[in-house]
PDB file of C-alpha atoms and ligand atoms in Angstrom:
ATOM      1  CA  UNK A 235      -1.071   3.120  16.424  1.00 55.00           C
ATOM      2  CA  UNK A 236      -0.489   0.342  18.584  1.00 57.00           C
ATOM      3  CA  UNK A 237       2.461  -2.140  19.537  1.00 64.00           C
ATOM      4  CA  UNK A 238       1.422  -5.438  18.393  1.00 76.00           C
ATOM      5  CA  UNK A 239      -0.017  -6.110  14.646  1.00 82.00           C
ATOM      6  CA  UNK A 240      -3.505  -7.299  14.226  1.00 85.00           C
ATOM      7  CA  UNK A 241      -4.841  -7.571  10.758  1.00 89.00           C
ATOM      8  CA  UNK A 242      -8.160  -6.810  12.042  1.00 91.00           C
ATOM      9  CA  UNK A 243      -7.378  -3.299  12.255  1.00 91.00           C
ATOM     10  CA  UNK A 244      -5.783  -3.264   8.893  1.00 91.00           C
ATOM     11  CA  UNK A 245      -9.501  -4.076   7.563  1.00 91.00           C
ATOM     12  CA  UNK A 246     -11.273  -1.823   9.429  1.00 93.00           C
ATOM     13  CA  UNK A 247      -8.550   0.907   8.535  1.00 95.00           C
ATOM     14  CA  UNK A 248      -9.731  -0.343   4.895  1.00 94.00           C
ATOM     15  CA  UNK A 249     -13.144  -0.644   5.815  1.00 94.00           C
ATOM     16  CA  UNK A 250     -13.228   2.552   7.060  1.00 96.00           C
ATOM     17  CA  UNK A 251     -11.349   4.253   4.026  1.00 97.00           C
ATOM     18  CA  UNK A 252     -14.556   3.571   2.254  1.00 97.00           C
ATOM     19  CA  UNK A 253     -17.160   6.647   2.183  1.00 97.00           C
ATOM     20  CA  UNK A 254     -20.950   6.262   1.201  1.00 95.00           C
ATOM     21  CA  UNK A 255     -19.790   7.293  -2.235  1.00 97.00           C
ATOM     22  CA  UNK A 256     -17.364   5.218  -2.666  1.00 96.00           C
ATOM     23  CA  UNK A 257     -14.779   8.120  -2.014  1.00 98.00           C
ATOM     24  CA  UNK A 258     -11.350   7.294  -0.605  1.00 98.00           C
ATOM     25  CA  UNK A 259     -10.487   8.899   2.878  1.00 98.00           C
ATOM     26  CA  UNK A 260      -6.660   9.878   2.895  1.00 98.00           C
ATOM     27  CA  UNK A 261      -6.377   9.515   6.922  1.00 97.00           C
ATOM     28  CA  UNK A 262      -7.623   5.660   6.728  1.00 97.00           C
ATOM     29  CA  UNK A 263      -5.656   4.781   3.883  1.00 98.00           C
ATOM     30  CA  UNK A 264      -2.826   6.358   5.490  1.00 97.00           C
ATOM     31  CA  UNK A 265      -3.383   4.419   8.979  1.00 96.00           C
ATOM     32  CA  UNK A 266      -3.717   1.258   6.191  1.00 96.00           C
ATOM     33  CA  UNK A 267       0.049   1.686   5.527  1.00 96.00           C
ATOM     34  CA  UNK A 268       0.941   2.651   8.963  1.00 95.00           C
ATOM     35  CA  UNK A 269      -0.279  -0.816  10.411  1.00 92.00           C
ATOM     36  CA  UNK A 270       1.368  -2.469   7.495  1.00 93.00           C
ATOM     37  CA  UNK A 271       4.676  -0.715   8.356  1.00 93.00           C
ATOM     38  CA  UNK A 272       4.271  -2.006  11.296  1.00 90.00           C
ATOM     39  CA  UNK A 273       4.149  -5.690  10.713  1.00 88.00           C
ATOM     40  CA  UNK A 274       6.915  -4.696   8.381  1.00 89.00           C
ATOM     41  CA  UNK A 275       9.465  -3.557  11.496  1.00 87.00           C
ATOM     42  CA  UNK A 276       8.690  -6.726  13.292  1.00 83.00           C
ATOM     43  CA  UNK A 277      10.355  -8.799  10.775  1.00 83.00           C
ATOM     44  CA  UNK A 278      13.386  -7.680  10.938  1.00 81.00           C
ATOM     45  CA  UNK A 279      16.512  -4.940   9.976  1.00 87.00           C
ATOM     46  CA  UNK A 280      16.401  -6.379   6.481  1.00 85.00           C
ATOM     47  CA  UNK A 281      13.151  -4.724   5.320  1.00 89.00           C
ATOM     48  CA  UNK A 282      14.275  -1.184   6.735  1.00 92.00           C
ATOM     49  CA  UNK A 283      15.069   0.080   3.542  1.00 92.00           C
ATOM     50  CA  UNK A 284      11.547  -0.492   2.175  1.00 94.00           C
ATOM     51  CA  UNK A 285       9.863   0.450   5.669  1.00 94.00           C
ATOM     52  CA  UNK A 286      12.066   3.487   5.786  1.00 96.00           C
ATOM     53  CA  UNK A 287      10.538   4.511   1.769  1.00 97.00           C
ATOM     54  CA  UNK A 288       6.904   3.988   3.160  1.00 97.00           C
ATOM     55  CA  UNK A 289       7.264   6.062   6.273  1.00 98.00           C
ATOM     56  CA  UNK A 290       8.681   9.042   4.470  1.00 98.00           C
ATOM     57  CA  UNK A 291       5.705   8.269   1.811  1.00 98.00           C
ATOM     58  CA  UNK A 292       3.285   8.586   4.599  1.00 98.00           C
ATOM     59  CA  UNK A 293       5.058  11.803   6.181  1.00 98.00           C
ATOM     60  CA  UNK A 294       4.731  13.680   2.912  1.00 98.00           C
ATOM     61  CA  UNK A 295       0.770  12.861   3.079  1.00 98.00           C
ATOM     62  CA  UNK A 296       0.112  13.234   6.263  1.00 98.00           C
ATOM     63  CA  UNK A 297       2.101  16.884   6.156  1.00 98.00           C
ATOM     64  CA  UNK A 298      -0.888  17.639   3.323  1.00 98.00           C
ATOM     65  CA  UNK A 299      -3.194  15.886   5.812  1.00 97.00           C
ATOM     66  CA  UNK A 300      -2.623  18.601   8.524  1.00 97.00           C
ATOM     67  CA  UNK A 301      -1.037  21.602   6.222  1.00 97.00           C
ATOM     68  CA  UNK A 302      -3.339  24.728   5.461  1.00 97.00           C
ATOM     69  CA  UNK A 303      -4.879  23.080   2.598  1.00 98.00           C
ATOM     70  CA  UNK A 304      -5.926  20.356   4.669  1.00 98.00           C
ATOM     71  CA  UNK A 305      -9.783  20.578   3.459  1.00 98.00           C
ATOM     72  CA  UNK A 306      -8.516  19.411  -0.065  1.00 98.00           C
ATOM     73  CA  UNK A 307      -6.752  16.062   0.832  1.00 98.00           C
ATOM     74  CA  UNK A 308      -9.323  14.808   2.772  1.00 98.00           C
ATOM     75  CA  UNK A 309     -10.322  12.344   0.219  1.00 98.00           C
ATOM     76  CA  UNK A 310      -8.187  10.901  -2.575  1.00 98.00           C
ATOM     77  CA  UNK A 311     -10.831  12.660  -5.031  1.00 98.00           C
ATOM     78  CA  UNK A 312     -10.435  15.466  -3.978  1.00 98.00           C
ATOM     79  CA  UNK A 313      -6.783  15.638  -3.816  1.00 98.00           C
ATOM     80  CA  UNK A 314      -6.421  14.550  -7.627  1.00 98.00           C
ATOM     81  CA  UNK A 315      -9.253  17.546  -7.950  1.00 98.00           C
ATOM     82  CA  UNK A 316      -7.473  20.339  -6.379  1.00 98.00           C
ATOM     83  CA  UNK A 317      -3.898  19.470  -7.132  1.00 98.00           C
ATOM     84  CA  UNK A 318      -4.982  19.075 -11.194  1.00 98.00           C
ATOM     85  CA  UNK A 319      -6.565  22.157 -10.703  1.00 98.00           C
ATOM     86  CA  UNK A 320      -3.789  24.191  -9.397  1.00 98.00           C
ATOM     87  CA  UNK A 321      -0.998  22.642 -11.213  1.00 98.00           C
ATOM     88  CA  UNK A 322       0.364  20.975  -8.295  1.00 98.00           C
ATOM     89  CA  UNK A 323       1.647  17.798 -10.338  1.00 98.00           C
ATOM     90  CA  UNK A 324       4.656  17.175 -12.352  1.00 98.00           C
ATOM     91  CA  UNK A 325       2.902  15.302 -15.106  1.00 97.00           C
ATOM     92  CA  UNK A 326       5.633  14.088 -17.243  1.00 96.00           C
ATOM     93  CA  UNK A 327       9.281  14.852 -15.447  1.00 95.00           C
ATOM     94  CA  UNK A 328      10.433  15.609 -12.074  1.00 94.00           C
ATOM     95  CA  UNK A 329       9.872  19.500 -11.583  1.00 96.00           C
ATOM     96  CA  UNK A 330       8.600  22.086  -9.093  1.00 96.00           C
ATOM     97  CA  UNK A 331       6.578  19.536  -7.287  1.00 96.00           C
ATOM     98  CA  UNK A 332       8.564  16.499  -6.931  1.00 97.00           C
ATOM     99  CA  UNK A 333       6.842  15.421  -3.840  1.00 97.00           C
ATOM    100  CA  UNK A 334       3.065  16.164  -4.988  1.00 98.00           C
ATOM    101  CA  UNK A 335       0.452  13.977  -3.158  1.00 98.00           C
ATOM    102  CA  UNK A 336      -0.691  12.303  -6.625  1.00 98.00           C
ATOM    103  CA  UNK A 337       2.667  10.809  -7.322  1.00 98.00           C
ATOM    104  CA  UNK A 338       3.423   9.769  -3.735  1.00 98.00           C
ATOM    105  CA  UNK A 339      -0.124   8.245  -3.269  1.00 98.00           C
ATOM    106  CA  UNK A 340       0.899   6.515  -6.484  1.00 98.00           C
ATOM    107  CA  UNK A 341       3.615   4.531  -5.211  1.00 98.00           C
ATOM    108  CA  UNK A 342       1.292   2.937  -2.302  1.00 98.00           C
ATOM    109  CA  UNK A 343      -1.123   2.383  -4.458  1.00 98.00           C
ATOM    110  CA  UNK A 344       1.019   0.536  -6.769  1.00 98.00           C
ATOM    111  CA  UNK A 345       1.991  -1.317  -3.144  1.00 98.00           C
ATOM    112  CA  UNK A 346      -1.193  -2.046  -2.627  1.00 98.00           C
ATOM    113  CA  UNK A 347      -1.327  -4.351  -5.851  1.00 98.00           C
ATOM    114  CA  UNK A 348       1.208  -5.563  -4.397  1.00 98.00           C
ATOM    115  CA  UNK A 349      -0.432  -6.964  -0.602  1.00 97.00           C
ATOM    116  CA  UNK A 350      -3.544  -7.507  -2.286  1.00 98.00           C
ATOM    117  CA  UNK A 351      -1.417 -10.195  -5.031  1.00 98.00           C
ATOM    118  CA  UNK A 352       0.371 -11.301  -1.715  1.00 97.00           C
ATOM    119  CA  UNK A 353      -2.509 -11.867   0.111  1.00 96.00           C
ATOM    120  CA  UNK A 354      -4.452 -13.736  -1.841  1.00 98.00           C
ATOM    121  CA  UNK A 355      -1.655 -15.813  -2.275  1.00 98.00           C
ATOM    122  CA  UNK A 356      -1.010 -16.500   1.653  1.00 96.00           C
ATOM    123  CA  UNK A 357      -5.308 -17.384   1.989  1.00 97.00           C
ATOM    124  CA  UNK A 358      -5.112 -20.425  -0.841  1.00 97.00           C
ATOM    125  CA  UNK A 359      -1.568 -21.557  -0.002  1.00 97.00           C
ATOM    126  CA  UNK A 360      -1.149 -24.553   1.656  1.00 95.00           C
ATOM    127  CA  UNK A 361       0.753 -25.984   4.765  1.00 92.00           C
ATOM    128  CA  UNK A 362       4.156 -25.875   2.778  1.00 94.00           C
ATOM    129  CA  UNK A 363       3.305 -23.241   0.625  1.00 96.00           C
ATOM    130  CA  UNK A 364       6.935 -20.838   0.785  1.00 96.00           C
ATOM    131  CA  UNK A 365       6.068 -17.254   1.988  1.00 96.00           C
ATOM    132  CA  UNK A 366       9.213 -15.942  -0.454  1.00 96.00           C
ATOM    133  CA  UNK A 367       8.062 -17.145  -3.156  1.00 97.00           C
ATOM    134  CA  UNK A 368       4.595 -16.360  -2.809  1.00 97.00           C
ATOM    135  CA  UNK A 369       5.952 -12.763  -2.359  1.00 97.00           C
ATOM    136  CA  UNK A 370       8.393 -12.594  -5.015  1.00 97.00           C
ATOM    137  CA  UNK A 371       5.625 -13.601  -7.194  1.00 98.00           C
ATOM    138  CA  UNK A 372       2.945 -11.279  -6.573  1.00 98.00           C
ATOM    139  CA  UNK A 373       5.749  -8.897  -6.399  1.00 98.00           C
ATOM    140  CA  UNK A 374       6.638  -9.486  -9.870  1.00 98.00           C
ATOM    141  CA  UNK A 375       3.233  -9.040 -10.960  1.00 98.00           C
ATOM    142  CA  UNK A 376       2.666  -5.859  -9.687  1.00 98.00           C
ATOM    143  CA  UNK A 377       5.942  -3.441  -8.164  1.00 98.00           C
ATOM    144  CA  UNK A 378       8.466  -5.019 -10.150  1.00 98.00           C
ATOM    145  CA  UNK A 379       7.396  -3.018 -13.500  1.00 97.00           C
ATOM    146  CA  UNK A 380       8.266   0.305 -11.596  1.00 98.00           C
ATOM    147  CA  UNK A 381      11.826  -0.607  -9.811  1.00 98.00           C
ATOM    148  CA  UNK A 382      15.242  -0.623 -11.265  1.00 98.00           C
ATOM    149  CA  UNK A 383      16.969  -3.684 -11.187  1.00 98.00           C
ATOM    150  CA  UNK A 384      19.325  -2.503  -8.310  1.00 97.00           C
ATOM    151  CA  UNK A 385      15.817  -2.287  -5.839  1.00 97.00           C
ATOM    152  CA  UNK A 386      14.680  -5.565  -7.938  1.00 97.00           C
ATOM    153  CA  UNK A 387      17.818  -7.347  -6.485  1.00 96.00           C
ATOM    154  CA  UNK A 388      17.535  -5.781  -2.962  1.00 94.00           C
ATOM    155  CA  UNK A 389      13.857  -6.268  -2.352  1.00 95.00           C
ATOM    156  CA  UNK A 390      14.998 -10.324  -3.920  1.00 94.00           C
ATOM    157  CA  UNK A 391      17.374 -10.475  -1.029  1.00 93.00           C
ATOM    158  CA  UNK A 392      15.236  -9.413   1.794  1.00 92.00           C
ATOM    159  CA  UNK A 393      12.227 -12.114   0.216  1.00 93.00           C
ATOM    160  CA  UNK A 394      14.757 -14.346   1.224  1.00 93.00           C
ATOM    161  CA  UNK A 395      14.731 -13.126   4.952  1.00 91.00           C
ATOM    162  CA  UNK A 396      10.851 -13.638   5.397  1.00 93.00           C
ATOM    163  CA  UNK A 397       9.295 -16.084   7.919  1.00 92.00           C
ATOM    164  CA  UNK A 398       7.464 -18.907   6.611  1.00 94.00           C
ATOM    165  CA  UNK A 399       3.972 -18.850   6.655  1.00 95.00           C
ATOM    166  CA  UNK A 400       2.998 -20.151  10.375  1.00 93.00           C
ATOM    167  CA  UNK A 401       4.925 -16.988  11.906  1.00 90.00           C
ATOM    168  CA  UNK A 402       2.927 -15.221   8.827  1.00 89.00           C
ATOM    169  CA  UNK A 403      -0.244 -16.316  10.336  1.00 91.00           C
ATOM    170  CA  UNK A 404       0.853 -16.320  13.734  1.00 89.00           C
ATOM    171  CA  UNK A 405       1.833 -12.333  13.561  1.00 86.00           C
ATOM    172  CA  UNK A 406      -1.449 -11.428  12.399  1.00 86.00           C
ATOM    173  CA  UNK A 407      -3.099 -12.041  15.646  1.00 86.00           C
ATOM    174  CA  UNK A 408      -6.500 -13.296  14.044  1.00 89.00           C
ATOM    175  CA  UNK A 409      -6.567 -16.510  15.668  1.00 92.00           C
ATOM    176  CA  UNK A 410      -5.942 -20.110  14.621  1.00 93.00           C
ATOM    177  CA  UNK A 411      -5.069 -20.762  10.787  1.00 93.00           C
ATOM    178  CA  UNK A 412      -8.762 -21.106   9.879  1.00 95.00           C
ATOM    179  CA  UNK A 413     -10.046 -17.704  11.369  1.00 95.00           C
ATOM    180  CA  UNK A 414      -6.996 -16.219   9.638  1.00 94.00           C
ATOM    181  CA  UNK A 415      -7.881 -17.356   6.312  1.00 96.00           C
ATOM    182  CA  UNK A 416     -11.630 -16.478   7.011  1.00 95.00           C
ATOM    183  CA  UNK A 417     -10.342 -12.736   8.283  1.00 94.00           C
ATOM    184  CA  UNK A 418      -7.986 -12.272   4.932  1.00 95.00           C
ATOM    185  CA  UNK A 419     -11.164 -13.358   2.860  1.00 96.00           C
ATOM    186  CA  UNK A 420     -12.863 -10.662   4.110  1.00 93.00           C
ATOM    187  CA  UNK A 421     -10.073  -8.294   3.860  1.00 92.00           C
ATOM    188  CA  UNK A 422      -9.591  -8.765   0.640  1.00 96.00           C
ATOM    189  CA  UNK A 423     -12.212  -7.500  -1.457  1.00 96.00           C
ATOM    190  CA  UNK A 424     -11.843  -4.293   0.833  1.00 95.00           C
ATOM    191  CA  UNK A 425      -8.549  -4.011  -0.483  1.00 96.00           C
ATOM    192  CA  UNK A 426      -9.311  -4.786  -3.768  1.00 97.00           C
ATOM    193  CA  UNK A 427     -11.996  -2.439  -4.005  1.00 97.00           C
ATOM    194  CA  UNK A 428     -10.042   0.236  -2.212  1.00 97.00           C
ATOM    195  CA  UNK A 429      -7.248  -0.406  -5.281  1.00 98.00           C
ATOM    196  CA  UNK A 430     -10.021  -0.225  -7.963  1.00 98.00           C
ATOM    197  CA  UNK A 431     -11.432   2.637  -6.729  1.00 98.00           C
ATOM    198  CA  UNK A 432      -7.695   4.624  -6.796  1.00 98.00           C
ATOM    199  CA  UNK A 433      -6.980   2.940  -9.861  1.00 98.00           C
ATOM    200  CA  UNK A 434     -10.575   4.120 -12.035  1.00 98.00           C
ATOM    201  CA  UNK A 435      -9.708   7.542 -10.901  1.00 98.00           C
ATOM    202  CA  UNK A 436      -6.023   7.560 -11.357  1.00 98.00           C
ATOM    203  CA  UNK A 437      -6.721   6.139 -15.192  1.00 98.00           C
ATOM    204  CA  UNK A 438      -9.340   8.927 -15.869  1.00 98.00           C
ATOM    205  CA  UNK A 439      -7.066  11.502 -15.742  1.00 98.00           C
ATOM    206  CA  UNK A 440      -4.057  10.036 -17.100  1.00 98.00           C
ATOM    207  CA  UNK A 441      -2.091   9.853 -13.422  1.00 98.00           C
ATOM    208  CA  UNK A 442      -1.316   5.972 -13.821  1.00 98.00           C
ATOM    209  CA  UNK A 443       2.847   7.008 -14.786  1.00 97.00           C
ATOM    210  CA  UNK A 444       3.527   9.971 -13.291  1.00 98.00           C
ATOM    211  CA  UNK A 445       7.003  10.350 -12.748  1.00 97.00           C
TER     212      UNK A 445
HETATM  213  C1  LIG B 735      -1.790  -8.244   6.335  1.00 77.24           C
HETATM  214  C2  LIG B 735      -0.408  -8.365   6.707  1.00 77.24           C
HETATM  215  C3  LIG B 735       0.486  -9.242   5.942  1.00 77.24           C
HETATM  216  C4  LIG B 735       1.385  -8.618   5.008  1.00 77.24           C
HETATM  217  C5  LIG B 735       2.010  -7.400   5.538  1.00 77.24           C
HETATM  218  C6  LIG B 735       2.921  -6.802   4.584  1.00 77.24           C
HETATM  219  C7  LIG B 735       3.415  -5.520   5.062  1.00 77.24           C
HETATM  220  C8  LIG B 735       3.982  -4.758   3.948  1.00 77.24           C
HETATM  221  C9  LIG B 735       4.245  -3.364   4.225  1.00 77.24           C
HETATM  222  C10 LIG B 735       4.702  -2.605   3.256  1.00 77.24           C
HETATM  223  C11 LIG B 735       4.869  -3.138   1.879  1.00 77.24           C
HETATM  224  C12 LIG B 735       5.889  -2.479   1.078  1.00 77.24           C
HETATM  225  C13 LIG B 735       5.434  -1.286   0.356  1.00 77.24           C
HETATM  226  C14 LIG B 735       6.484  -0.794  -0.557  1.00 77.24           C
HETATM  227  C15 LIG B 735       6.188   0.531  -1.121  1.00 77.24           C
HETATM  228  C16 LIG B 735       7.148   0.854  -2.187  1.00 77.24           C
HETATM  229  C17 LIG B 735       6.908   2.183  -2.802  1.00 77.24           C
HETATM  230  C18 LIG B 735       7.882   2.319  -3.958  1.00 77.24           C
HETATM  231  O1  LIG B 735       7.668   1.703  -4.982  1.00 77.24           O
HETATM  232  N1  LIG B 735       8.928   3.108  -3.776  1.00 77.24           N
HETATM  233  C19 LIG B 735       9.968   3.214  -4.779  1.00 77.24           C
HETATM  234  C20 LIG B 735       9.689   4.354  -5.688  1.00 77.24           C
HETATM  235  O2  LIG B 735       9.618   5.545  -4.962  1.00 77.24           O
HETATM  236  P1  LIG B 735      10.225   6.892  -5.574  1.00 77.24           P
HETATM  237  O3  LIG B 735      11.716   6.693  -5.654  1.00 77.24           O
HETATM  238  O4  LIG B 735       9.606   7.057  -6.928  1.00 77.24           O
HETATM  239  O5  LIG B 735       9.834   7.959  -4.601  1.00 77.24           O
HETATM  240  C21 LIG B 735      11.304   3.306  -4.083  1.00 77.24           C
HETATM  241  O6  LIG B 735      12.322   3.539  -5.001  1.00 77.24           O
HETATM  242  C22 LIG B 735      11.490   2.013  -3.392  1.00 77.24           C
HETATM  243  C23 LIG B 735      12.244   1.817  -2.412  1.00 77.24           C
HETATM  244  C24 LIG B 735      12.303   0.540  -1.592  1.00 77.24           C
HETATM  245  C25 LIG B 735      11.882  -0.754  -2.190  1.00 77.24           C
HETATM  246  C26 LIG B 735      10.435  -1.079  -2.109  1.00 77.24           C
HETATM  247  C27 LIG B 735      10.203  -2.515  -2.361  1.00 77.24           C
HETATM  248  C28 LIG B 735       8.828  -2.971  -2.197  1.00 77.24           C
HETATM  249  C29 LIG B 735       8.725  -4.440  -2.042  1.00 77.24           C
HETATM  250  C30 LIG B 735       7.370  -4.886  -1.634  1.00 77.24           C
HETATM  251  C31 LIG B 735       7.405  -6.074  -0.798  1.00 77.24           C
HETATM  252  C32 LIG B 735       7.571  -5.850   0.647  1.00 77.24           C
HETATM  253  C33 LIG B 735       7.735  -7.111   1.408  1.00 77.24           C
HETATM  254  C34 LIG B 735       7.388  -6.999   2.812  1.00 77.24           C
HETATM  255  C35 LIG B 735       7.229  -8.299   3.444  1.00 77.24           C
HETATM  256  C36 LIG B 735       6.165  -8.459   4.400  1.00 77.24           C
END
């Protein structure tokens, strides 16, 4: 991973994520979330506490990603596939398999609803248009549901720490304003479809609350 952020390489992680058949790759997805991370550390010690929950979310895939069962998390179908299959989950309560690659995958993919709410927020604001806000809302919409109200008040806090939305655009390394704008209207529907994708499968076989 490099140094500086670029969101280019957060779409073609996305882009890439993407096979013929509309299968999800686990390693892109996962290099997804570690560019995101990231942009995350460069804002500051404030947002440790939700960089330091995605990094260990990452770890537990990627130690799937390069364990002996490798071959079976290579896409996000065929994770769900083989774990289902060999009653690898904890479907309704926390049990034998409290760190199972469905339910971690399911909190970044909740995340994910998440940037994609964020970002399409940032691409139609305008010039005063309040990065907080626009965060706090799409985070409403989406995470909000599945955090207690302690990590509801904590992740309200560090909104308040963000930069406004020139550093925003500035960090991203895409260019002037415009190209940015152009760059996060092609990311989008990547993301979205990436989410969509996750979530179809996910809702087929009942994996959307899994504890
Ligand atoms: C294109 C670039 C521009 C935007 C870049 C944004 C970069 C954002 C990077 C990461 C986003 C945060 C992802 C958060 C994942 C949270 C997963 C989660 O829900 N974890 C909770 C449940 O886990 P378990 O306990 O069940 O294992 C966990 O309890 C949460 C802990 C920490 C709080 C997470 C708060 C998430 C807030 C999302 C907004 C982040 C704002 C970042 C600002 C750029």
């Amino acid at each position: 991973m490099a140094d500086t952020f670029s969101l280019e390489r957060v779409l073609e992680t996305f882009r890439s994520s993407l096979s013929e058949t509309k299968e999800v790759y686990m390693k892109y997805y996962i290099a997804g979330w570690q560019e995101l991370v990231s942009f995350m550390n460069s804002l500051g010690n404030v947002f440790s506490f939700i960089s330091k929950d995605v990094v260990s979310k990452i770890q537990i895939l990627e130690n799937f990603l390069s364990g002996e069962n490798r071959s079976c998390y290579v896409t996000i179908q065929s994770m769900v596939k083989y774990e289902l299959e060999n009653e690898l989950v904890d479907l309704t309560k926390r049990g034998s398999h409290p760190e199972s690659g469905c339910r971690t995958l399911l909190r970044l993919h909740r995340a994910l609803l998440w940037l994609e709410l964020f970002l399409e927020r940032l691409r139609t604001s305008k010039e005063d248009g309040k990065t907080s806000v626009m965060c706090s809302e799409a985070y409403n919409e989406s995470l909000a549901q599945h955090h207690p109200w302690l990590i509801r008040k904590a992740v309200g806090v560090a909104f308040c720490a963000l930069p406004g939305r020139d550093t925003f655009f500035d960090v991203m390394n895409a260019g002037d304003h415009t190209q940015v704008v152009a760059l996060l209207g092609e990311s989008l529907p990547l993301i979205a479809e990436v989410y969509q994708i996750t979530e179809d499968l996910y809702a087929k076989n009942n994996l959307l609350e899994l504890p």
